Short mmCIF file of C-alpha atoms in Angstrom, two decimals:
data_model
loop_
_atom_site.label_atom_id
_atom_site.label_comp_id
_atom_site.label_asym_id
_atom_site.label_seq_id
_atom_site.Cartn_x
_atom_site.Cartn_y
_atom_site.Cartn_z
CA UNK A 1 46.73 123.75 166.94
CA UNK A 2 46.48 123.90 162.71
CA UNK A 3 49.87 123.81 160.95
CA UNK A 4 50.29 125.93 158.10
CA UNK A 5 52.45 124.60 155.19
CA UNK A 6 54.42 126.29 152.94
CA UNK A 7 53.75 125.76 149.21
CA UNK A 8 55.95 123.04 147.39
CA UNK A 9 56.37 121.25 151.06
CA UNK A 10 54.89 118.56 152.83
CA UNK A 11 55.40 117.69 156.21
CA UNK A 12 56.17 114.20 157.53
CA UNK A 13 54.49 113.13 161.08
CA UNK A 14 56.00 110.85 163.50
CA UNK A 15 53.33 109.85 166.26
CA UNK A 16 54.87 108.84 169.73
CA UNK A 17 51.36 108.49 171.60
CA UNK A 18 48.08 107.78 170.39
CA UNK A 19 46.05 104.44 169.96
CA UNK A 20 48.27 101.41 169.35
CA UNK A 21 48.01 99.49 166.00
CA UNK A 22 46.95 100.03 162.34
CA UNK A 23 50.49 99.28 161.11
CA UNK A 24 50.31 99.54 157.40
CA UNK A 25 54.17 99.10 156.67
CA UNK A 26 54.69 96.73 153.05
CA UNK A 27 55.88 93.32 153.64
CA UNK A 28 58.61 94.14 151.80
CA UNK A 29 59.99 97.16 153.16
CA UNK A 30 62.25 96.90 156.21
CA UNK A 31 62.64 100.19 157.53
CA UNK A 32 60.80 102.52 160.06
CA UNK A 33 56.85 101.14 159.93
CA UNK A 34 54.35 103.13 158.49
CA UNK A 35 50.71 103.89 160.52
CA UNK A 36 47.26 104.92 159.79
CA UNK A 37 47.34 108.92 160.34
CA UNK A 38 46.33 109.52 164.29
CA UNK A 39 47.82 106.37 165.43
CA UNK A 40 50.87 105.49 167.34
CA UNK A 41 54.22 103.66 166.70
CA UNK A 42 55.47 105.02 163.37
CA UNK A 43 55.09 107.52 160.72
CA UNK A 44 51.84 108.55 158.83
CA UNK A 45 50.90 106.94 156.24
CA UNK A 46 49.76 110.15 154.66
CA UNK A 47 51.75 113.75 154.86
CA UNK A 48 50.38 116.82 155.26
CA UNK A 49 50.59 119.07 152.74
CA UNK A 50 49.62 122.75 151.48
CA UNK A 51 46.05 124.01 152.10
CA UNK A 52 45.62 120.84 154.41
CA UNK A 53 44.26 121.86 158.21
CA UNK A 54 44.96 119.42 161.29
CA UNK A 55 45.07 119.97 164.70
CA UNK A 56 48.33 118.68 165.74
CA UNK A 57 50.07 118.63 169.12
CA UNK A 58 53.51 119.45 168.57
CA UNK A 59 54.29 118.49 172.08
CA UNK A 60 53.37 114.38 170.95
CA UNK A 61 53.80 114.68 167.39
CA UNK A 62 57.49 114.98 165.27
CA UNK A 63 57.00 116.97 162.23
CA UNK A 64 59.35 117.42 159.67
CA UNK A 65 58.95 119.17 156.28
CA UNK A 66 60.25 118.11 153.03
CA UNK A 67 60.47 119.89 149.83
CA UNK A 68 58.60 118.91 146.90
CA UNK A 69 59.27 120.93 144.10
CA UNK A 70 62.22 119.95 141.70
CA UNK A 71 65.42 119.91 143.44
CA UNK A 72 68.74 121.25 141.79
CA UNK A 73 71.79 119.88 143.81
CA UNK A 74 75.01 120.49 142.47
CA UNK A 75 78.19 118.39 143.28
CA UNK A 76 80.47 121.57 142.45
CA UNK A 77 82.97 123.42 144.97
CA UNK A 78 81.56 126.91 143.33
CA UNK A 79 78.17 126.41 143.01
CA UNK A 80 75.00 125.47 145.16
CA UNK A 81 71.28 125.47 144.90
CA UNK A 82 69.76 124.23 147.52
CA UNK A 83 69.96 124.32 151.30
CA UNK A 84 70.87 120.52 151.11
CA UNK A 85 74.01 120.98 148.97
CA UNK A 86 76.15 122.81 150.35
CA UNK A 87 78.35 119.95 151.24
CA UNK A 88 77.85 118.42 147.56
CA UNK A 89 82.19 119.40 146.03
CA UNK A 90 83.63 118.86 142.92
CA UNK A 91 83.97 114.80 141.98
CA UNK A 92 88.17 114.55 141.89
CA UNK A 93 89.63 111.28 140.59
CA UNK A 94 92.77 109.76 138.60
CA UNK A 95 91.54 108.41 135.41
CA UNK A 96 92.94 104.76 134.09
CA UNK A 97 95.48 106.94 131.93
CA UNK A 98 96.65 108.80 135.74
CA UNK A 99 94.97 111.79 134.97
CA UNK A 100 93.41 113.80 137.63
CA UNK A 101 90.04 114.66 136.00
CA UNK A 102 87.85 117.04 138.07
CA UNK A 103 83.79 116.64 137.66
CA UNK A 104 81.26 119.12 138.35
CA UNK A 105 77.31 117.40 137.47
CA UNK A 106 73.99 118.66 138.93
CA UNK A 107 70.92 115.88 139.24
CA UNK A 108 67.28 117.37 139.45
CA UNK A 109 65.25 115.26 141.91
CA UNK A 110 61.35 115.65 143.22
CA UNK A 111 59.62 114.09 145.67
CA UNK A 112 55.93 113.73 145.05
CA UNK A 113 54.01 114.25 148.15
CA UNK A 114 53.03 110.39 148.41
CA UNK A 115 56.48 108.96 148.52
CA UNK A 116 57.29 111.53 152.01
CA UNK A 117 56.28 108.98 154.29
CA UNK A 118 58.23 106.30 152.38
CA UNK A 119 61.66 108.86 152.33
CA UNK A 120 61.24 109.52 155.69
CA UNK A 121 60.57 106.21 156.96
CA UNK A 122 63.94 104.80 154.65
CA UNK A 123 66.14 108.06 154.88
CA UNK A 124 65.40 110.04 157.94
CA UNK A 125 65.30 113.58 156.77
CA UNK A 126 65.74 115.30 153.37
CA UNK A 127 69.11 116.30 154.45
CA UNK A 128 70.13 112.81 155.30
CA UNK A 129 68.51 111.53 151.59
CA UNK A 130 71.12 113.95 149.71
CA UNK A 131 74.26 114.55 151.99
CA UNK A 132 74.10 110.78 153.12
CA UNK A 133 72.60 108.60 150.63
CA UNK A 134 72.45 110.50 147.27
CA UNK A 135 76.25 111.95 147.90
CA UNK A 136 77.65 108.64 148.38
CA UNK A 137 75.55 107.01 145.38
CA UNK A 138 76.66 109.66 142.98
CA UNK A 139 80.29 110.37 143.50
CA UNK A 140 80.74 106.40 144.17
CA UNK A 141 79.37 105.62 140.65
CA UNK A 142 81.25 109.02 138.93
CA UNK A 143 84.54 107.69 140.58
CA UNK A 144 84.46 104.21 138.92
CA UNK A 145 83.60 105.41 136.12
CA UNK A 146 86.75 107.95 135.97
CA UNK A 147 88.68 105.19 137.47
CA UNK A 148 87.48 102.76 134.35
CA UNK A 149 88.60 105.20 131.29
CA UNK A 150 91.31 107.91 130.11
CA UNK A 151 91.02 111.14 129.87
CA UNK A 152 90.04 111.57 126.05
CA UNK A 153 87.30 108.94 126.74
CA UNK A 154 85.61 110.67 129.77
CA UNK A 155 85.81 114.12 127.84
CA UNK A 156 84.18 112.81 124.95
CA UNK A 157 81.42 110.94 127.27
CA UNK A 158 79.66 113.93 128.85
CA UNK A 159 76.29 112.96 127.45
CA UNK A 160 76.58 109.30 128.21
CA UNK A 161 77.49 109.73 131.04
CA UNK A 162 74.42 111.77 132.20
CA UNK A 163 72.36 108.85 130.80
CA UNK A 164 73.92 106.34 132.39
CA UNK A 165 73.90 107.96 135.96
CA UNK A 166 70.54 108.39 135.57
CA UNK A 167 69.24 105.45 134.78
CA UNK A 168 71.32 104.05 137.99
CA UNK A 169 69.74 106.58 140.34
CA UNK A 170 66.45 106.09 139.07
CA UNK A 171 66.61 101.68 139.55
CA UNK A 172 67.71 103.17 143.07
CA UNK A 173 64.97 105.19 143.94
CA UNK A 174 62.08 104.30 142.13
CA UNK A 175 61.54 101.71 145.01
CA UNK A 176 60.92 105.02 147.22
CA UNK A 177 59.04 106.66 144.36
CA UNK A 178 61.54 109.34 144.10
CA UNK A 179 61.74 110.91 140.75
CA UNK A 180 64.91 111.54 138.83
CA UNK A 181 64.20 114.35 135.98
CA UNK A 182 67.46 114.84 134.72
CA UNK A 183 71.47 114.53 135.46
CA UNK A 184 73.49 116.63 133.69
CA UNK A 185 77.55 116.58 134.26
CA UNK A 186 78.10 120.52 133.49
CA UNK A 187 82.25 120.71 133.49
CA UNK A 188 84.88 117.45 132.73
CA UNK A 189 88.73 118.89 133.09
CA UNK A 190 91.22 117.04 133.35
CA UNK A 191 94.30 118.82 135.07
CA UNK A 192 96.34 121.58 133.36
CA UNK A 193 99.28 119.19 132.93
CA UNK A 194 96.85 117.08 130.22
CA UNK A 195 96.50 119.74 128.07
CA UNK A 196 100.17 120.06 127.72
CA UNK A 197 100.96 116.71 127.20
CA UNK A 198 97.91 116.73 124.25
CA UNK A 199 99.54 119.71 123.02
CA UNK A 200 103.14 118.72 122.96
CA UNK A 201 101.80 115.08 121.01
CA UNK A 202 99.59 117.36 118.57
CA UNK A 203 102.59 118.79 117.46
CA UNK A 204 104.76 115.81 117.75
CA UNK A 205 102.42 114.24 115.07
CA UNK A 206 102.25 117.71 113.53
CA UNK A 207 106.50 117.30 112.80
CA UNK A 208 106.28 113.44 111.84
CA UNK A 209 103.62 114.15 109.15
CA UNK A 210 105.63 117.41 107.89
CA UNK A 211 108.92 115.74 108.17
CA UNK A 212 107.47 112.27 106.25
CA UNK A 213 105.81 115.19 103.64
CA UNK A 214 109.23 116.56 103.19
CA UNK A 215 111.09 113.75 102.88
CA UNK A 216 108.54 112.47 100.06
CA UNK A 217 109.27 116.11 98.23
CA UNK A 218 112.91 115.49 98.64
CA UNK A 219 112.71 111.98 97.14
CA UNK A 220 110.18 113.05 94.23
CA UNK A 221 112.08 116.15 93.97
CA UNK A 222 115.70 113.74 93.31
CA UNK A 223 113.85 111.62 91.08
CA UNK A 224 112.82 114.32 88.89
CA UNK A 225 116.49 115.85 89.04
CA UNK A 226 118.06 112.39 87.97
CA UNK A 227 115.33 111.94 84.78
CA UNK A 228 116.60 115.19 84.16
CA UNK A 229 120.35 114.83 84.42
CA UNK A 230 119.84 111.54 82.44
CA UNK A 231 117.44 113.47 79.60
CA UNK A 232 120.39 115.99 79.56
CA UNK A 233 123.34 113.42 79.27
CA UNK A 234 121.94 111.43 76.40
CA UNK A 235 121.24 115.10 75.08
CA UNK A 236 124.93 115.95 75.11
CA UNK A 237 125.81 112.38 73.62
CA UNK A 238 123.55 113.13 70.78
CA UNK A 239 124.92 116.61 69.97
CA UNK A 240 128.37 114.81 69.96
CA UNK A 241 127.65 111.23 68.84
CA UNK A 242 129.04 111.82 65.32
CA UNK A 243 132.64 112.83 66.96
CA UNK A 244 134.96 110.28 67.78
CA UNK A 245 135.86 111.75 71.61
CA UNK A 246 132.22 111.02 72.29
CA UNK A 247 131.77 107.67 70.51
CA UNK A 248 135.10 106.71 72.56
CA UNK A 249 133.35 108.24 75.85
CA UNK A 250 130.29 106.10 75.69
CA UNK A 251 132.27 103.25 74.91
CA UNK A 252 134.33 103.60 77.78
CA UNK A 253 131.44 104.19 80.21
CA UNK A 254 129.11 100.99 78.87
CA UNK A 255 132.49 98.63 79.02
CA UNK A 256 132.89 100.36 83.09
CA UNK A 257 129.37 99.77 84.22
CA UNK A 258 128.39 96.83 81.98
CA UNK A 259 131.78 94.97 81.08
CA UNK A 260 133.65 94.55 78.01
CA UNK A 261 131.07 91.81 75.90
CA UNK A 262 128.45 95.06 76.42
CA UNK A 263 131.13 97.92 74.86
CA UNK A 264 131.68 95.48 71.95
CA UNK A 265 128.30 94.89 70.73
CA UNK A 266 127.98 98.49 70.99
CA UNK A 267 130.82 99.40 68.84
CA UNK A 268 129.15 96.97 66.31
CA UNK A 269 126.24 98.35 66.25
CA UNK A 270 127.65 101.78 65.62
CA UNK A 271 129.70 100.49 62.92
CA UNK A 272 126.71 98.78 61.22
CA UNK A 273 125.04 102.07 61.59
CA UNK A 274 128.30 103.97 60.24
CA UNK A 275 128.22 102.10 57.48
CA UNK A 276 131.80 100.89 57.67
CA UNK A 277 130.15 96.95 57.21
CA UNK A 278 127.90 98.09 53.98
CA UNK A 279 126.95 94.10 53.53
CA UNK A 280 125.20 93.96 56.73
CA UNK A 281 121.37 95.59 57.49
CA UNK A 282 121.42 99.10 59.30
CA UNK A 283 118.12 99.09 60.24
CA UNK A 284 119.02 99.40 63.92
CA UNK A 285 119.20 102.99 63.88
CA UNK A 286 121.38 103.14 67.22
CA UNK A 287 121.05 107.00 68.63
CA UNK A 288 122.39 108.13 71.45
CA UNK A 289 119.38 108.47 73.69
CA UNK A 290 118.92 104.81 72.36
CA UNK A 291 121.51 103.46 73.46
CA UNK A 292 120.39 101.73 76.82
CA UNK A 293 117.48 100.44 75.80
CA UNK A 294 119.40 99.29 73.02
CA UNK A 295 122.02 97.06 75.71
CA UNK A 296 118.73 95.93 77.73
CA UNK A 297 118.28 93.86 74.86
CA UNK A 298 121.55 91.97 74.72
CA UNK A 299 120.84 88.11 76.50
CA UNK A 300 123.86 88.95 78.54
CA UNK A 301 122.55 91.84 80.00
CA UNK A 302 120.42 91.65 83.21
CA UNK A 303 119.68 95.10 84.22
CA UNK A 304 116.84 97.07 82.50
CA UNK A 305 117.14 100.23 80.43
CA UNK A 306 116.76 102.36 83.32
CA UNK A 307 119.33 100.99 85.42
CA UNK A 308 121.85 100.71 82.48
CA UNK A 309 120.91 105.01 81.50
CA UNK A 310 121.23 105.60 85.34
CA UNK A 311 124.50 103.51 85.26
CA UNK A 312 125.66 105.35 82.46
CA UNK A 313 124.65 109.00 83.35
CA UNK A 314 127.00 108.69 86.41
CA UNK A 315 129.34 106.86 84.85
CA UNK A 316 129.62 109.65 81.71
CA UNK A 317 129.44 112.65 83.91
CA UNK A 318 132.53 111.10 86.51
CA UNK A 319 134.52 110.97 83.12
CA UNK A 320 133.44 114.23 81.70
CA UNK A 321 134.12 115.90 85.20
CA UNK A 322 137.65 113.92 85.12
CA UNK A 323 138.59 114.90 81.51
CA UNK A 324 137.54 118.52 82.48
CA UNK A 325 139.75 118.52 85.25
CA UNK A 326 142.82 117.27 83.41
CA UNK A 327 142.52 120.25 80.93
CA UNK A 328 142.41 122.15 83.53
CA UNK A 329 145.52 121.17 84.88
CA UNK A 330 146.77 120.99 81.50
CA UNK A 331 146.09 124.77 80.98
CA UNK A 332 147.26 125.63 84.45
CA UNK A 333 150.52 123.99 83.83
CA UNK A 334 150.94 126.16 80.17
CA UNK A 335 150.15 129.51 81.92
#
């Protein structure tokens, strides 16, 4: 009876009767032997394929057919392409960060028609080659590799991971002459509660970096406001330096923040500028908005001008606000 096969198929022949001998099996492989076609005791060393004519006897003779055209299997729970997939789910495993990361891949595989002898001699059946063998290879190596990396890793890894699995399927089954053309890992989530926790951090580090940016503000903003005060205070000492309640005022404030040795040389140096010592040089033209940097000089003195006009400024304006308030009171107590 002539078999007539399908295009893209081959079928495999198991003999159970016919002359004994002409085993052909490789020394090295260890499964089912392989036979001369028309002999007995193992499979043919040759399949049958398309446009091929031979009178087989079903009733001695096992065929089985095997596709071999690309295959597209799909490890997915919502997606199949074969009739040998349909058992193929989604890959589900915790990451090394404990997060549940759910898979979905697809691996194209062919079989040339040489290598069906080999397959069925090693596997059994196409079915058996992808439900038993190729399932087990591929979610095995998928869960160690979820099992070996976080979450951010694997989602980052799609394309390396492809290449990797491949080249581990293909060291597999080259030995068979099975052909690996491509894997390609089509979804990586991790579950819902991941995104939430990435979201929750983003803006975590989203209120650190705004609160550090408004602290600097604050800080460059009080710097700015104490130059100022300080420009202003030396300001209001130079309007009034001339008048003896202000003279008296700075004194006070330099002999409160700097001791009495400091107020002395001051009131020195404003007399040699005043003139009241006409004997003595007045080329140190002390100003008010000099006045710190002059003290900075002084061998006694050990803080620097800025310290001693930042001294100063609060020292000046806690006396001015005092002397305010006691003419306040003053006018209260008149009214």
């Amino acid at each position: 009876e002539s078999t007539n096969v399908p295009a893209n198929q081959a079928l495999a022949v198991v003999s159970a009767t016919g002359p004994q001998g002409h085993d052909i099996t490789p020394s090295n492989f260890k499964f089912n032997p392989i036979v001369r076609p028309g002999f007995i005791g193992g499979i043919w060393s040759v399949a049958i394929g398309p446009g091929q004519r031979y009178p087989l006897n079903t009733d001695y003779l096992e065929l089985d057919s095997w596709i071999t055209s690309i295959m597209v299997l799909y490890w997915s729970d919502n997606k199949t392409m074969s009739p040998f997939d349909k058992n193929l789910n989604t890959i589900r495993r915790l990451s090394k960060d404990k997060v549940y990361m759910n898979v979905d891949l697809n691996a194209k595989i062919s079989i040339p028609i040489e290598a069906v002898p080999f397959c069925k001699a090693r596997f059994g059946s196409q079915e058996d080659l992808v439900n038993g063998y190729l399932q087990a290879e591929v979610t095995s190596w998928t869960m160690k590799f979820i099992e070996g990396h976080t979450a951010e890793e694997i989602l980052t890894a799609q394309e390396v991971l492809g290449k990797d699995l491949h080249r581990h399927l293909t060291a597999l089954l080259s030995k068979y002459n099975i052909e690996v053309r491509e894997i390609l890992f089509e979804k990586v989530d991790p579950e819902e509660s991941y995104y939430k926790i990435v979201n929750a951090k983003t803006l975590a580090d989203m209120g650190a970096k705004t609160a550090i940016a408004e602290k600097d503000l604050a800080v460059q903003q009080g710097l700015r406001n104490q130059q100022r005060g300080i420009a202003e205070a030396l300001e209001t000492i130079e309007v009034a330096r001339g008048t003896v309640g202000a003279r008296k005022l700075l004194i006070e404030a330099v002999k409160e923040t700097l001791g009495e040795k400091a107020a002395n040389a001051l009131v020195i140096a404003q007399e040699l500028v005043s003139g009241k010592h006409p004997g003595m040089p007045t080329a140190l033209a002390i100003t008010a908005d000099k006045v710190a940097d002059f003290l900075s000089t002084l061998p006694f003195i050990t803080q620097s001008a800025n310290e001693i006009k930042v001294a100063l400024t609060e020292k000046l304006e806690e006396k001015t606000q005092a002397t305010d308030q006691k003419k306040s009171d003053a006018t209260d107590k008149t009214l």
